[in-house]
C-alpha positions as semicolon CSV with decimal commas, in nm:
position;residue;x (nm);y (nm);z (nm)
1;V;-2,477;2,237;2,901
2;L;-2,400;2,552;3,099
3;H;-2,028;2,485;3,067
4;A;-2,055;2,477;2,687
5;V;-2,227;2,817;2,682
6;A;-2,003;2,972;2,948
7;G;-1,701;2,962;2,718
8;N;-1,859;3,199;2,467
9;A;-1,879;3,554;2,608
10;S;-2,105;3,692;2,334
11;L;-2,343;3,400;2,370
12;R;-2,354;3,455;2,746
13;R;-2,442;3,820;2,692
14;A;-2,716;3,734;2,443
15;L;-2,870;3,478;2,680
16;A;-2,847;3,719;2,974
17;G;-3,027;3,977;2,762
18;Y;-3,290;3,722;2,670
19;L;-3,346;3,648;3,040
20;C;-3,409;4,020;3,100
21;F;-3,650;4,019;2,805
22;A;-3,843;3,710;2,918
23;T;-3,872;3,841;3,273
24;A;-3,999;4,175;3,145
25;E;-4,244;4,020;2,897
26;F;-4,423;3,808;3,154
27;G;-4,393;4,065;3,431
28;V;-4,562;4,349;3,245
29;W;-4,830;4,106;3,127
30;V;-4,931;4,049;3,490
31;A;-4,913;4,423;3,561
32;I;-5,148;4,524;3,279
33;L;-5,397;4,249;3,367
34;F;-5,393;4,367;3,729
35;Y;-5,445;4,725;3,612
36;G;-5,738;4,622;3,393
37;Y;-5,894;4,422;3,676
38;K;-5,878;4,723;3,906
39;V;-6,047;4,933;3,638
40;D;-6,343;4,704;3,564
41;G;-6,304;4,362;3,725
42;A;-6,273;4,052;3,508
43;K;-6,412;4,241;3,210
44;G;-6,139;4,502;3,247
45;A;-5,869;4,236;3,266
46;A;-6,004;4,074;2,949
47;V;-6,008;4,409;2,771
48;A;-5,651;4,476;2,884
49;A;-5,545;4,142;2,736
50;L;-5,724;4,198;2,406
51;V;-5,590;4,549;2,348
52;Q;-5,240;4,404;2,373
53;L;-5,281;4,076;2,187
54;I;-5,482;4,192;1,885
55;P;-5,242;4,470;1,775
56;A;-4,941;4,249;1,854
57;T;-5,085;3,966;1,642
58;I;-5,134;4,202;1,347
59;F;-4,791;4,361;1,386
60;A;-4,594;4,038;1,442
61;P;-4,550;3,933;1,074
62;I;-4,467;4,292;0,976
63;G;-4,211;4,324;1,255
64;S;-4,061;3,986;1,171
65;A;-4,011;4,086;0,808
66;L;-3,867;4,420;0,917
67;V;-3,598;4,279;1,147
68;D;-3,515;4,017;0,885
69;Q;-3,360;4,299;0,682
70;M;-3,108;4,378;0,958
71;R;-2,802;4,224;1,119
72;P;-2,940;4,010;1,404
73;D;-2,753;4,171;1,693
74;R;-2,861;4,518;1,585
75;A;-3,218;4,402;1,524
76;L;-3,232;4,241;1,868
77;A;-3,095;4,553;2,037
78;L;-3,342;4,771;1,845
79;G;-3,628;4,552;1,964
80;F;-3,509;4,578;2,325
81;I;-3,479;4,957;2,300
82;A;-3,831;4,982;2,154
83;Q;-3,962;4,767;2,439
84;A;-3,783;4,978;2,700
85;A;-3,921;5,302;2,554
86;T;-4,280;5,180;2,534
87;M;-4,272;5,015;2,878
88;L;-4,138;5,334;3,034
89;L;-4,406;5,529;2,846
90;T;-4,672;5,299;2,992
91;A;-4,521;5,342;3,339
92;G;-4,542;5,719;3,302
93;A;-4,905;5,700;3,190
94;M;-4,994;5,493;3,495
95;V;-4,801;5,713;3,739
96;V;-4,973;6,035;3,623
97;D;-5,317;5,865;3,623
98;A;-5,367;5,912;3,251
99;P;-5,701;5,803;3,102
100;V;-5,742;5,428;3,071
101;W;-5,735;5,438;2,692
102;V;-5,397;5,614;2,701
103;V;-5,253;5,345;2,929
104;Y;-5,392;5,071;2,705
105;A;-5,254;5,241;2,393
106;C;-4,906;5,259;2,548
107;A;-4,928;4,898;2,664
108;S;-5,032;4,784;2,316
109;L;-4,723;4,952;2,171
110;A;-4,511;4,764;2,423
111;A;-4,680;4,437;2,326
112;C;-4,606;4,505;1,959
113;A;-4,242;4,577;2,040
114;V;-4,214;4,244;2,224
115;T;-4,288;4,058;1,899
116;L;-3,959;4,182;1,750
117;T;-3,742;3,964;1,974
118;R;-3,810;3,596;1,912
119;P;-3,783;3,597;1,529
120;V;-3,427;3,732;1,543
121;F;-3,295;3,576;1,864
122;G;-3,262;3,229;1,710
123;T;-3,066;3,373;1,419
124;L;-2,832;3,554;1,657
125;V;-2,771;3,238;1,863
126;L;-2,686;3,051;1,543
127;A;-2,447;3,325;1,434
128;L;-2,272;3,346;1,771
129;S;-2,230;2,970;1,820
130;R;-1,884;2,853;1,714
131;T;-1,960;2,480;1,716
132;A;-2,259;2,251;1,687
133;G;-2,217;2,167;2,054
134;E;-2,244;2,533;2,154
135;L;-2,554;2,573;1,940
136;T;-2,722;2,271;2,097
137;A;-2,633;2,390;2,446
138;A;-2,752;2,745;2,371
139;N;-3,090;2,616;2,251
140;A;-3,128;2,414;2,570
141;V;-3,034;2,711;2,787
142;T;-3,276;2,932;2,592
143;A;-3,564;2,703;2,689
144;W;-3,450;2,714;3,053
145;V;-3,420;3,093;3,041
146;E;-3,774;3,117;2,903
147;G;-3,903;2,912;3,196
148;M;-3,708;3,131;3,437
149;G;-3,874;3,438;3,284
150;V;-4,222;3,284;3,323
151;F;-4,141;3,236;3,692
152;A;-3,936;3,546;3,776
153;G;-4,142;3,799;3,577
154;P;-4,479;3,742;3,747
155;M;-4,314;3,692;4,087
156;L;-4,129;4,023;4,060
157;A;-4,444;4,188;3,928
158;G;-4,639;4,068;4,229
159;V;-4,383;4,213;4,469
160;L;-4,369;4,547;4,286
161;I;-4,747;4,575;4,252
162;A;-4,789;4,515;4,625
163;S;-4,528;4,776;4,715
164;S;-4,565;5,046;4,449
165;G;-4,837;4,958;4,197
166;P;-4,836;4,829;3,837
167;G;-4,664;5,139;3,703
168;M;-4,349;5,046;3,891
169;V;-4,350;4,705;3,720
170;F;-4,334;4,871;3,378
171;A;-4,064;5,112;3,498
172;V;-3,834;4,848;3,649
173;L;-3,876;4,597;3,369
174;G;-3,839;4,869;3,107
175;A;-3,499;4,940;3,259
176;A;-3,425;4,566;3,249
177;V;-3,478;4,539;2,872
178;L;-3,269;4,853;2,823
179;A;-2,991;4,669;3,006
180;A;-3,054;4,376;2,770
181;A;-2,991;4,604;2,472
182;L;-2,659;4,714;2,622
183;L;-2,557;4,352;2,678
184;V;-2,620;4,268;2,314
185;L;-2,454;4,580;2,174
186;T;-2,137;4,530;2,378
187;G;-2,087;4,174;2,253
188;E;-1,881;4,068;1,952
189;A;-2,031;4,102;1,606
190;P;-2,187;3,776;1,480
191;D;-2,041;3,565;1,202
192;K;-2,096;3,755;0,876
193;R;-2,139;3,435;0,675
194;V;-2,434;3,331;0,889
195;T;-2,597;3,675;0,905
196;E;-2,564;3,730;0,531
197;S;-2,728;3,395;0,457
198;S;-3,007;3,446;0,711
199;T;-3,109;3,805;0,629
200;S;-3,354;3,867;0,352
201;D;-3,195;3,912;0,010
202;S;-3,499;3,857;-0,210
203;G;-3,502;4,218;-0,328
204;A;-3,882;4,217;-0,300
205;G;-3,889;4,454;-0,003
206;L;-4,096;4,432;0,311
207;V;-4,433;4,375;0,141
208;G;-4,286;4,118;-0,094
209;D;-4,131;3,928;0,195
210;L;-4,464;3,926;0,380
211;V;-4,649;3,793;0,078
212;A;-4,381;3,530;0,020
213;G;-4,404;3,423;0,383
214;F;-4,780;3,374;0,369
215;R;-4,750;3,184;0,043
216;E;-4,487;2,956;0,195
217;A;-4,711;2,887;0,494
218;R;-4,999;2,794;0,263
219;S;-4,782;2,564;0,054
220;E;-4,646;2,363;0,348
221;P;-4,875;2,078;0,455
222;G;-4,992;2,128;0,809
223;A;-4,829;2,471;0,851
224;I;-5,160;2,655;0,890
225;L;-5,283;2,393;1,137
226;L;-4,962;2,424;1,339
227;L;-4,993;2,804;1,348
228;C;-5,355;2,774;1,462
229;L;-5,257;2,530;1,737
230;V;-4,982;2,761;1,863
231;G;-5,219;3,057;1,851
232;G;-5,482;2,858;2,038
233;Q;-5,228;2,765;2,305
234;F;-5,145;3,130;2,368
235;A;-5,515;3,223;2,369
236;I;-5,587;2,959;2,635
237;T;-5,287;3,076;2,840
238;G;-5,420;3,433;2,824
239;M;-5,765;3,323;2,940
240;L;-5,611;3,128;3,228
241;D;-5,412;3,434;3,334
242;V;-5,728;3,648;3,338
243;L;-5,899;3,376;3,543
244;V;-5,607;3,363;3,789
245;I;-5,629;3,741;3,848
246;G;-5,990;3,707;3,962
247;L;-5,920;3,388;4,154
248;A;-5,643;3,553;4,356
249;L;-5,813;3,883;4,430
250;E;-6,172;3,765;4,481
251;S;-6,189;3,395;4,566
252;L;-5,866;3,371;4,766
253;N;-5,869;3,733;4,891
254;T;-5,493;3,769;4,852
255;D;-5,306;4,098;4,869
256;P;-5,204;4,264;4,537
257;S;-4,903;4,033;4,505
258;G;-5,128;3,726;4,485
259;P;-5,193;3,721;4,107
260;G;-4,822;3,743;4,028
261;V;-4,733;3,466;4,273
262;L;-5,001;3,235;4,133
263;I;-4,910;3,301;3,769
264;A;-4,543;3,244;3,856
265;G;-4,641;2,884;3,926
266;F;-4,669;2,827;3,550
267;G;-4,293;2,881;3,525
268;V;-4,193;2,637;3,798
269;G;-4,188;2,347;3,553
270;G;-3,931;2,528;3,339
271;L;-3,678;2,572;3,617
């Protein structure tokens, strides 16, 4: 599988960028939960989770329709740049001891920016794959990369929190997604035939595309149920992460790296 992907330089760059993204996504998640817990215990961690997830959930369909108007490599790079900017903004707010609501507002912007990546990454992989074998291998490697991010992100976050605090997590991982943008932008342009067929050409605009998407979901049997199941899965994962923060710091009396190390265990199965 790795051999099939290794022969395509642009695909390698895209997957390397996605690894930076996945590591950053799960790493800053641990950092903001740790920050919230230090502010107000388990209640603070829950608030930190909600102020990220609720705005991101609302923004996700809008962001998806927005990047659908663009060439996938440019859309992916734009998403990475937005993530880097908002993560670095959050790092700055933490470092200067800004009010809690300012930190949460910056973190919610970062969470919204994260939603721009997954809708377009699959399109880019399709456009960069030269054969069906490369596409199959790239999809398999993408799943492995996601698991690596679930492991490496929290583990790195734990180390950085213990040494320098949660602000350093946002700073380092913000730089990582900026590197991901450079990886994507320096690759070859994707196949125009694929990108032209995959980008929106309805002429209805952003609002029209959103409405059409919701109508399509309603018309497909089981689509709403599937979306609810996926949403429920992420909600349960978020609750478990909040629980793990308290378990590590209170029940197990670990040092500040403990929550990241424990949450990294969720990614072991993906390695």
